[in-house]
PDB file of C-alpha atoms and ligand atoms in Angstrom:
ATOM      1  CA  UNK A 293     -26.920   1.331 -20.343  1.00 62.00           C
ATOM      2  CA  UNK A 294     -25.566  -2.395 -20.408  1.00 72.00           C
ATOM      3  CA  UNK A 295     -21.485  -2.596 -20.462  1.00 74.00           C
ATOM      4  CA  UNK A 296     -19.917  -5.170 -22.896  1.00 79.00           C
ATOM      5  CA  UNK A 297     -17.365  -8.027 -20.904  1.00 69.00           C
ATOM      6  CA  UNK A 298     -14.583  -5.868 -21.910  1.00 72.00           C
ATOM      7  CA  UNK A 299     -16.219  -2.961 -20.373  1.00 74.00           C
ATOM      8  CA  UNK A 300     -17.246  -5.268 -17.212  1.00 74.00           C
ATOM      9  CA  UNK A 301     -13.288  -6.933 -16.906  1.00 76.00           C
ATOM     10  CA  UNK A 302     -11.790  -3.225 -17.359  1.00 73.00           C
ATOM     11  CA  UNK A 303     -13.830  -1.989 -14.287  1.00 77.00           C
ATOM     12  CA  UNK A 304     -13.853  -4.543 -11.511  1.00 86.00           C
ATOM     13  CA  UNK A 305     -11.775  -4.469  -9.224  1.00 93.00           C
ATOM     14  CA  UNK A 306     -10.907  -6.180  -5.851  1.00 96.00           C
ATOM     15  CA  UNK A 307     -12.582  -4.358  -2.906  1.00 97.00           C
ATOM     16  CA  UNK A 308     -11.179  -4.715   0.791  1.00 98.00           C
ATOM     17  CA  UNK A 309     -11.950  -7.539   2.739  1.00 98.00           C
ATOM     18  CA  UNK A 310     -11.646  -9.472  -0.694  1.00 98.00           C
ATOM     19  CA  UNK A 311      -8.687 -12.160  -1.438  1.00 98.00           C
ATOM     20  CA  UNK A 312      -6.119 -10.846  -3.366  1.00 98.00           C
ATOM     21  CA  UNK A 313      -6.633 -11.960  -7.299  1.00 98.00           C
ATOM     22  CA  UNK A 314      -4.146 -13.900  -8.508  1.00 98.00           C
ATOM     23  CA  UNK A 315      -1.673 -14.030 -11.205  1.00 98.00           C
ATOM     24  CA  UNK A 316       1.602 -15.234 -12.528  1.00 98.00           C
ATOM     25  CA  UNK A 317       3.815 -12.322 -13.837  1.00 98.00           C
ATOM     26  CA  UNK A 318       7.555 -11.280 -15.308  1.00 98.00           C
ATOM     27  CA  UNK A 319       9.091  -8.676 -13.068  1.00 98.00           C
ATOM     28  CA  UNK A 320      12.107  -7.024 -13.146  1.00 98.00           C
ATOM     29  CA  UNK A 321      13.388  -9.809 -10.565  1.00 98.00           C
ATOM     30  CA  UNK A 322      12.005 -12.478 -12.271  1.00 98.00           C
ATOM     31  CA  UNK A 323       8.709 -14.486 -12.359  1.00 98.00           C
ATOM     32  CA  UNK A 324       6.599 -13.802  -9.579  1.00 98.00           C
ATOM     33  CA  UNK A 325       3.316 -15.547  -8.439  1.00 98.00           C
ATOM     34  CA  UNK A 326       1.038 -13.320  -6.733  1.00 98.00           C
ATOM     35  CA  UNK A 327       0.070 -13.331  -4.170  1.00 98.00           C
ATOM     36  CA  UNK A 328       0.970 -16.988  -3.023  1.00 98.00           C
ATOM     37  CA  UNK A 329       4.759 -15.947  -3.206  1.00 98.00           C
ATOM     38  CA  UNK A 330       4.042 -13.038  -0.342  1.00 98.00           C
ATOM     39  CA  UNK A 331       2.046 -15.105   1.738  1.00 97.00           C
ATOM     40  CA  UNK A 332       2.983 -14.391   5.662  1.00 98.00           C
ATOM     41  CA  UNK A 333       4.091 -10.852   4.814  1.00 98.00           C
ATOM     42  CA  UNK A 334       2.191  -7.735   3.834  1.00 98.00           C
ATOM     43  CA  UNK A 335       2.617  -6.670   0.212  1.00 98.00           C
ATOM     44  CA  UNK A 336       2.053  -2.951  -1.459  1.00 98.00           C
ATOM     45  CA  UNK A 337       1.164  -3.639  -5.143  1.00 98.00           C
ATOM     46  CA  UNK A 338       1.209  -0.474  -6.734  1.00 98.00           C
ATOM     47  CA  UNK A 339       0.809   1.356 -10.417  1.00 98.00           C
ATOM     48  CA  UNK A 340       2.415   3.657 -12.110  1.00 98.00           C
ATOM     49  CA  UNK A 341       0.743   5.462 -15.488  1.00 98.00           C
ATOM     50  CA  UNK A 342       4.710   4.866 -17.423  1.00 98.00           C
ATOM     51  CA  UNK A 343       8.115   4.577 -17.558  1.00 98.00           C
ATOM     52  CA  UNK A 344      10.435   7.410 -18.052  1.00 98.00           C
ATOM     53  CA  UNK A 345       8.020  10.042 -16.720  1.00 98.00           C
ATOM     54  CA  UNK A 346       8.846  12.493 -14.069  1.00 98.00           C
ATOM     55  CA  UNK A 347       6.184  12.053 -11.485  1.00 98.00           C
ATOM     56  CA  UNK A 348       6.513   8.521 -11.707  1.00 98.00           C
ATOM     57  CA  UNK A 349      10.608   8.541 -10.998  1.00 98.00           C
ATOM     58  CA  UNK A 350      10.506  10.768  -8.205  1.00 98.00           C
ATOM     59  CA  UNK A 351       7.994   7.897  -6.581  1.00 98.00           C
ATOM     60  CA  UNK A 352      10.255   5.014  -7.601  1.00 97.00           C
ATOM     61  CA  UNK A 353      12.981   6.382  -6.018  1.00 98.00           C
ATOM     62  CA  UNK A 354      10.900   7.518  -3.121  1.00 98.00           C
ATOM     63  CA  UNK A 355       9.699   3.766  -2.189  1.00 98.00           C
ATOM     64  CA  UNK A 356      13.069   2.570  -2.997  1.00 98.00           C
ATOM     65  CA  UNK A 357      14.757   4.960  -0.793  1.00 98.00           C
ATOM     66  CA  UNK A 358      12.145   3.443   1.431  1.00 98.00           C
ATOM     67  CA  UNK A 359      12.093  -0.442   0.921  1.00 98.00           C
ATOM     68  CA  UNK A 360      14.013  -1.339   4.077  1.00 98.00           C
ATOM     69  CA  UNK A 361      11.919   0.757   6.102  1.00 98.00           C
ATOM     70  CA  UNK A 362       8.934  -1.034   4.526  1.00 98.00           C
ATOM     71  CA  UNK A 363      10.845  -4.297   4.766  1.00 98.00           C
ATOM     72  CA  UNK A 364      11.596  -4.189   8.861  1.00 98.00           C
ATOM     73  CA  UNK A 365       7.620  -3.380   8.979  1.00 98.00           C
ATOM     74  CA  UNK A 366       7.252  -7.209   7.214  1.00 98.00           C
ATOM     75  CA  UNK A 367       6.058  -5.583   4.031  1.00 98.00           C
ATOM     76  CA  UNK A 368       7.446  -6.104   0.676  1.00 98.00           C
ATOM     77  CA  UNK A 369       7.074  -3.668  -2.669  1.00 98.00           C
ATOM     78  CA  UNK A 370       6.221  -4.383  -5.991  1.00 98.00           C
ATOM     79  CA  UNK A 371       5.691  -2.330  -8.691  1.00 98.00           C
ATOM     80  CA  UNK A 372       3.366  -2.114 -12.052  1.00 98.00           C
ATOM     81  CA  UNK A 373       2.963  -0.449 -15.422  1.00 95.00           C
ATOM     82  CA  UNK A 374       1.612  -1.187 -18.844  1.00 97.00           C
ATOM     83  CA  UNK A 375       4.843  -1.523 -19.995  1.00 97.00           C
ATOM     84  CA  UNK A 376       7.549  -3.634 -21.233  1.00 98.00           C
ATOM     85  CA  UNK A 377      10.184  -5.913 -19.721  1.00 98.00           C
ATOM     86  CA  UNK A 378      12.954  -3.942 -21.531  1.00 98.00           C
ATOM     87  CA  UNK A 379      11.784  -0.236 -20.879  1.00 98.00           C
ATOM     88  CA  UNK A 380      11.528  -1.144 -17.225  1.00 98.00           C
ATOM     89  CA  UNK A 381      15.333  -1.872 -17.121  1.00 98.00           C
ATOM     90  CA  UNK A 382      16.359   0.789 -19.500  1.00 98.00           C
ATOM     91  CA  UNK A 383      13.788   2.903 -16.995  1.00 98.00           C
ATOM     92  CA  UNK A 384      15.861   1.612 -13.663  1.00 98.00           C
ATOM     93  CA  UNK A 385      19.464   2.007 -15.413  1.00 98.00           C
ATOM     94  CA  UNK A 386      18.932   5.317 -16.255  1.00 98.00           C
ATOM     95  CA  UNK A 387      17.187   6.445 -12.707  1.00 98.00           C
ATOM     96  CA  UNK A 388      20.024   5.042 -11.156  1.00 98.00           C
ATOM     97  CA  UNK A 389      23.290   6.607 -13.557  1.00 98.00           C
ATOM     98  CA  UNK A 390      21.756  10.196 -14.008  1.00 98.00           C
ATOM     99  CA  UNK A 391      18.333  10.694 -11.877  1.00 98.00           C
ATOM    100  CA  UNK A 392      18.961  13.421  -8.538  1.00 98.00           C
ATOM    101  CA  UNK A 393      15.660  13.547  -6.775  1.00 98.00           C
ATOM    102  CA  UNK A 394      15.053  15.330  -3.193  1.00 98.00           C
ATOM    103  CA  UNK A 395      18.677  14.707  -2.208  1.00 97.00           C
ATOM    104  CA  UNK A 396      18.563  10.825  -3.291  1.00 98.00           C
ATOM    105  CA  UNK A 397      20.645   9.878  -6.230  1.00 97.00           C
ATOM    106  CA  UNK A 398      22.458   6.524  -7.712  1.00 98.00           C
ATOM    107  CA  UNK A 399      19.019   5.084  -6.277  1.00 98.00           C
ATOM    108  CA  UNK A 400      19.011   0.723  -7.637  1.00 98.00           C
ATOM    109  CA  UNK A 401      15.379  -0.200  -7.393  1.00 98.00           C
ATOM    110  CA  UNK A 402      15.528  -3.544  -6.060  1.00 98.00           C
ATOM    111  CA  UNK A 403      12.000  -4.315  -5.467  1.00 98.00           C
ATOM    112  CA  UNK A 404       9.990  -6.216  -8.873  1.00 98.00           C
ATOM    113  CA  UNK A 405       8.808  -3.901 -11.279  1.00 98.00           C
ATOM    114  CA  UNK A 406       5.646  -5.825 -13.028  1.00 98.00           C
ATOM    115  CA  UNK A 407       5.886  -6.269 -16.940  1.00 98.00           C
ATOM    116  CA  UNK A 408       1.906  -5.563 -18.141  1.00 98.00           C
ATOM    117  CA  UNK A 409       1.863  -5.037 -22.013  1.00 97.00           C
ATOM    118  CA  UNK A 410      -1.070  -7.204 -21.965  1.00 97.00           C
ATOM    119  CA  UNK A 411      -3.062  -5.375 -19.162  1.00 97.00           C
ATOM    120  CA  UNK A 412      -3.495  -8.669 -17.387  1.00 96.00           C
ATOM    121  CA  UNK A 413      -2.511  -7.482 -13.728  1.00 98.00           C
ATOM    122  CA  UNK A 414      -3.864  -4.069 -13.729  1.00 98.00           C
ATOM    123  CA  UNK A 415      -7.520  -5.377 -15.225  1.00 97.00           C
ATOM    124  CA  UNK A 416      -7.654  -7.323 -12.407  1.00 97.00           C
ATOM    125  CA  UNK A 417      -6.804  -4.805  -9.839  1.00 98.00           C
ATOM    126  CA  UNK A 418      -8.932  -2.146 -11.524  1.00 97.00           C
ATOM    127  CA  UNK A 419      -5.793   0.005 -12.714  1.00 97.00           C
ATOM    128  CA  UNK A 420      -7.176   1.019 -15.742  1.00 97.00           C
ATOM    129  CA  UNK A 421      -9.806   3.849 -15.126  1.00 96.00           C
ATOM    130  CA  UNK A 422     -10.704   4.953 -18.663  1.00 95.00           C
ATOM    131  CA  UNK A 423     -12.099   8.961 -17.698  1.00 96.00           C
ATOM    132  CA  UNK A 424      -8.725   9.347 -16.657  1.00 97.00           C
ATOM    133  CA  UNK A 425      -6.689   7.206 -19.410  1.00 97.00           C
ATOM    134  CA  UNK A 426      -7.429   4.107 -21.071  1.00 95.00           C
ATOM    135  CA  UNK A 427      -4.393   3.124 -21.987  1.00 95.00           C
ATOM    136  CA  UNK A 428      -1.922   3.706 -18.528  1.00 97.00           C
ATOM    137  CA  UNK A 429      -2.626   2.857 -15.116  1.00 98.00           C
ATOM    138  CA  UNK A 430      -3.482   5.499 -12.478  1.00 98.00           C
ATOM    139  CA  UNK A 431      -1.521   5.549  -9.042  1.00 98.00           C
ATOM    140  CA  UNK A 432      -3.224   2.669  -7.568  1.00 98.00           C
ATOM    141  CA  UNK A 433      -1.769   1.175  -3.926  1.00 98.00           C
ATOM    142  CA  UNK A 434      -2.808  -2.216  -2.582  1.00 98.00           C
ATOM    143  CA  UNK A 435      -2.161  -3.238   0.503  1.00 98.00           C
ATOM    144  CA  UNK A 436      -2.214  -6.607   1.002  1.00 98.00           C
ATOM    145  CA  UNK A 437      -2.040  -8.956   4.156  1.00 98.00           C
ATOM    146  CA  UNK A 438      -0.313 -12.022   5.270  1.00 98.00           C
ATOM    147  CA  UNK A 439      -3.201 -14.083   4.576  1.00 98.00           C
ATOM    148  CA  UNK A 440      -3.665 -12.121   1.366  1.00 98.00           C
ATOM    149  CA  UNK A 441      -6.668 -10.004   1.753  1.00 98.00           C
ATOM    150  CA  UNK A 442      -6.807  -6.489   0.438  1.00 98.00           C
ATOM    151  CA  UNK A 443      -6.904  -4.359   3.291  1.00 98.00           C
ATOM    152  CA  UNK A 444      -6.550  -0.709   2.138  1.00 98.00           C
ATOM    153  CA  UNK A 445      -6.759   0.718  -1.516  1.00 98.00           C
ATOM    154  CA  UNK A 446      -5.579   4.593  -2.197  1.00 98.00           C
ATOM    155  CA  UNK A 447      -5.675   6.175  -5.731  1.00 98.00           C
ATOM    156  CA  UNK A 448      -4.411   8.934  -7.301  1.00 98.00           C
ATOM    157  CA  UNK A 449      -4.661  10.544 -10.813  1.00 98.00           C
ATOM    158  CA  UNK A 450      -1.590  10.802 -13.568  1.00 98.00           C
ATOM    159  CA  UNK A 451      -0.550  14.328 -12.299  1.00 98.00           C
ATOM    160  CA  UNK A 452      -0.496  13.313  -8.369  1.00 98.00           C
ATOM    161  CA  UNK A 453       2.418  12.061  -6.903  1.00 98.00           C
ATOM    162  CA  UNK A 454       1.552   9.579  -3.663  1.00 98.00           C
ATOM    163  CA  UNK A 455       2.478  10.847  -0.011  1.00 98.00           C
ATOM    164  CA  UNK A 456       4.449   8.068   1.347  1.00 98.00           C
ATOM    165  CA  UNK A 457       4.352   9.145   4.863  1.00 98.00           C
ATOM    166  CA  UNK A 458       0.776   8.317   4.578  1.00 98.00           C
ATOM    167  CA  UNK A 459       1.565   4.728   2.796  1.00 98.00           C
ATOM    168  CA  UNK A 460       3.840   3.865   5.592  1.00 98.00           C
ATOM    169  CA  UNK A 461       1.705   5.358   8.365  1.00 98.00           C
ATOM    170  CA  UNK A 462      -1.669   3.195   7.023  1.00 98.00           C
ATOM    171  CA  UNK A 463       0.376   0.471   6.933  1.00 98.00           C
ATOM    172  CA  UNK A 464       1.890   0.360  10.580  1.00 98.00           C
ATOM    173  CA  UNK A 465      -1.648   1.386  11.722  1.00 98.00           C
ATOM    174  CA  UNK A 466      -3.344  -1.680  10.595  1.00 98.00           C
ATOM    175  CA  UNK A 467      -0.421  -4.023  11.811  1.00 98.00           C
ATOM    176  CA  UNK A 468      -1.425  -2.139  14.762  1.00 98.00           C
ATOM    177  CA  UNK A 469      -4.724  -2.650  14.734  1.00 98.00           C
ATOM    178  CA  UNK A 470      -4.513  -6.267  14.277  1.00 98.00           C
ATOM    179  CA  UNK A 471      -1.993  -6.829  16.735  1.00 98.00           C
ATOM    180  CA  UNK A 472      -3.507  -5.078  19.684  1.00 97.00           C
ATOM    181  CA  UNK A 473      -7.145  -5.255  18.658  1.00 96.00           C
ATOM    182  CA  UNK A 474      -7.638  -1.532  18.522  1.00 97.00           C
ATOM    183  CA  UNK A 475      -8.663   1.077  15.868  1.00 97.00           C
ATOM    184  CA  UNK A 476      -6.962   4.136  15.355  1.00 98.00           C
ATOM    185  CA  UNK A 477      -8.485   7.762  14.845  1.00 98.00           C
ATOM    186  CA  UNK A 478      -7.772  10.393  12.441  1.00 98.00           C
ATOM    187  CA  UNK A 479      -3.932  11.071  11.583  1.00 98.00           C
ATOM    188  CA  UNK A 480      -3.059   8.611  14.007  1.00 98.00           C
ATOM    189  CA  UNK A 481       1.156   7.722  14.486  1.00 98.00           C
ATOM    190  CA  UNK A 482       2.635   5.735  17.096  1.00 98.00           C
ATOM    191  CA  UNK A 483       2.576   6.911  20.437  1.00 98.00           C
ATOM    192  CA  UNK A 484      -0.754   8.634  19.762  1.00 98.00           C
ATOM    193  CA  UNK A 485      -3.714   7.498  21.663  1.00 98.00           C
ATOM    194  CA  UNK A 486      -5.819   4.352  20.113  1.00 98.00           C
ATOM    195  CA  UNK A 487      -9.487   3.453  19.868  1.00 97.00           C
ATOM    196  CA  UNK A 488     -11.279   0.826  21.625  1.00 93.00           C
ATOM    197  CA  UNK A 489     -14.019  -0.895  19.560  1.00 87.00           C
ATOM    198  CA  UNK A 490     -17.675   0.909  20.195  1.00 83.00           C
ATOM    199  CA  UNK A 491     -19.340  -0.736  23.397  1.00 84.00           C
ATOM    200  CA  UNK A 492     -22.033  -3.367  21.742  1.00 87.00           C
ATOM    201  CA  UNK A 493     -24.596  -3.704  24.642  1.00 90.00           C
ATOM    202  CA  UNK A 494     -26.107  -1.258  26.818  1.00 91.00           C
ATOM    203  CA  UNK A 495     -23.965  -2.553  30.007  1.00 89.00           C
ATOM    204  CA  UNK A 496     -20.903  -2.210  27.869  1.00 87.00           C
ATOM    205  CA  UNK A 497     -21.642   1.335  27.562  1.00 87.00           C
ATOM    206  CA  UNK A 498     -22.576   2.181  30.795  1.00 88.00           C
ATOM    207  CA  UNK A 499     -19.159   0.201  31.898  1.00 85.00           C
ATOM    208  CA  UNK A 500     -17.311   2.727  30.070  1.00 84.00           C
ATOM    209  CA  UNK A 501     -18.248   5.684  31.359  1.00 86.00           C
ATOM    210  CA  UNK A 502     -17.897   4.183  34.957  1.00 86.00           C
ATOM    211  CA  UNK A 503     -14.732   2.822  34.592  1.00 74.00           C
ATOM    212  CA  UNK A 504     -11.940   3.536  36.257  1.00 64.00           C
ATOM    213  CA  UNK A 505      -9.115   1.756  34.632  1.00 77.00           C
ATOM    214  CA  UNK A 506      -6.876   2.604  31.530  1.00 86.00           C
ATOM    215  CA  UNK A 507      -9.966   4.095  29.126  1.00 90.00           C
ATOM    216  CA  UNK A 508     -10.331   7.711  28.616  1.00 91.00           C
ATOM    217  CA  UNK A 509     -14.164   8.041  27.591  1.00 91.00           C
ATOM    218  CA  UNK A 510     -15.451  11.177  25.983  1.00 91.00           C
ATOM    219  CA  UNK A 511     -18.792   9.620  25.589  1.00 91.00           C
ATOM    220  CA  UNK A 512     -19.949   5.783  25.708  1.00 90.00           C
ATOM    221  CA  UNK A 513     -19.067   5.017  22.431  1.00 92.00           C
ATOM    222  CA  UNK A 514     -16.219   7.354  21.944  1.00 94.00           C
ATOM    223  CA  UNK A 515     -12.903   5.703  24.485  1.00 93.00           C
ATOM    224  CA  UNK A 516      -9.439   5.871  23.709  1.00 96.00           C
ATOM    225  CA  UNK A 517      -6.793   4.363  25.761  1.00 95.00           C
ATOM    226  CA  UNK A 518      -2.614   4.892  25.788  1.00 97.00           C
ATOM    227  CA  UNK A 519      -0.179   2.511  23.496  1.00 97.00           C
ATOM    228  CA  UNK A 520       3.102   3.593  24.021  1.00 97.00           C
ATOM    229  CA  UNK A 521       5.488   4.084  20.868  1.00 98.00           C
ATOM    230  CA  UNK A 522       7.792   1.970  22.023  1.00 97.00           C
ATOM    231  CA  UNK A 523       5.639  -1.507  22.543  1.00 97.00           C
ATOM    232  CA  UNK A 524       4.251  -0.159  19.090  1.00 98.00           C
ATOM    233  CA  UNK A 525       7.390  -0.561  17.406  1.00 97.00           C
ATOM    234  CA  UNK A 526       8.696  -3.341  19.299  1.00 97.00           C
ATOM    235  CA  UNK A 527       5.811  -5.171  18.172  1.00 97.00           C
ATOM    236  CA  UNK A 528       6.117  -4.540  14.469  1.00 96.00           C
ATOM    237  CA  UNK A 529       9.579  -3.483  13.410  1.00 97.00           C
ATOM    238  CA  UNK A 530      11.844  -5.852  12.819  1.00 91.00           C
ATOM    239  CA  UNK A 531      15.246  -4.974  14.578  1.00 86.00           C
TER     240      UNK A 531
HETATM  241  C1  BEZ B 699       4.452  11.386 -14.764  1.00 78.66           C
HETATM  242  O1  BEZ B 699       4.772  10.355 -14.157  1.00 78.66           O
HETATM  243  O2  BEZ B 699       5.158  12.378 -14.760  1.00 78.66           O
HETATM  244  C2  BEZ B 699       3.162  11.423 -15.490  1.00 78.66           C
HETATM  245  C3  BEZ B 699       2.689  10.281 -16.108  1.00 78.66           C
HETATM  246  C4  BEZ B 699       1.486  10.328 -16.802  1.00 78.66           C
HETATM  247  C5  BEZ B 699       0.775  11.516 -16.862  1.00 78.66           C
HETATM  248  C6  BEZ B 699       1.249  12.646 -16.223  1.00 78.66           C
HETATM  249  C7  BEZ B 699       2.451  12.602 -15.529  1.00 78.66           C
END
């Protein structure tokens, strides 16, 4: 079945490894230009279906009980919805006078909250994913690079809120990666063991399961080797 351009510009979306698209929007803290403004830092562009809805003010003030956490990791927030300028202030004011959430309260979200009436922004980013509504944005997250290139994309539906645990941890993993040229395995965290990259000749692997030095090798193309917490966060956290 052929899809119409409005069909075609409602479902693309930027994949990793792609540039981040760009765009000129109003936020909450003014007029940003994405994601030229961010270059040199990691960003997390993320939506949220609407304002004044529960699931979505728990995770506001979740990220910004969070933001200086994210910030001393070099990574700033900003925020989406299809909604207006106006309802995202009324939105903040109110979750700051009279919203209690997990022990947080009088929370100021001080991290731009994107103004998207026109669905310009979260077209782009393939927010909109009509089975599950056509008119709000799911729970997408974006992480972007310094050199603005998507590096990890996580959705949810309406009715999920996001683990942000899991938002942080992906996001000190890959500074990780890229700053020690490792991978990391499954629920990695710092201090855990990290992955060398697969041995790409036949020599290579036989070198690994001879070695003698800091690799741990279950099989040739299976070797981990120690990365201690603390050069981990010495290496990423800002103090
Ligand atoms: C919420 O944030 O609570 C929500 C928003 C849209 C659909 C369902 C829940």
């Amino acid at each position: 079945m052929e899809t119409t351009l409005e069909q075609q510009e409602v479902l693309s979306m930027p994949r990793i490894g792609d540039k981040a698209p760009s765009f000129t929007a109003v936020t909450t803290q003014g007029e940003i230009n994405f994601p030229e403004d961010y270059t040199g830092e990691w960003s997390i562009l993320f939506s949220h279906p609407a304002d004044f809805t529960p699931v979505c003010t728990s995770e506001f003030m979740t990220f910004a009980h969070l933001e200086e956490k994210f910030e001393k990791a070099n990574c700033k927030l900003i925020g989406l919805s299809i909604d207006g300028l106006y309802s995202h202030i009324a939105w903040l004011r109110t979750i700051k006078d009279k919203i209690e959430f997990n022990g947080m309260k009088n929370i100021e979200v001080k991290f731009p909250l994107i103004e998207d009436i026109t669905m310009n922004v979260a077209k782009k980013y393939g927010m909109i994913q009509p089975g599950e509504s056509k008119t709000q944005a799911v729970r997408a997250v974006f992480f972007i690079d310094p050199k603005s290139i998507v590096r990890a994309i996580i959705y949810y539906p309406l009715s999920l809120g996001r683990n942000f645990d899991e938002i942080y941890r992906a996001l000190i993993a890959m500074q990780t990666s890229d700053a020690f040229n490792v991978a990391t395995p499954a629920d990695w965290n710092p201090g855990d063991d990290v992955i060398i990259s697969p041995a790409g000749s036949c020599g290579v692997a036989e070198e690994r399961m001879t070695n003698t030095d800091d690799l741990e090798c279950e099989d040739w193309f299976f070797c981990t080797k120690k990365l201690d917490k603390q050069t981990v966060l010495d290496t990423i956290i800002k103090k």
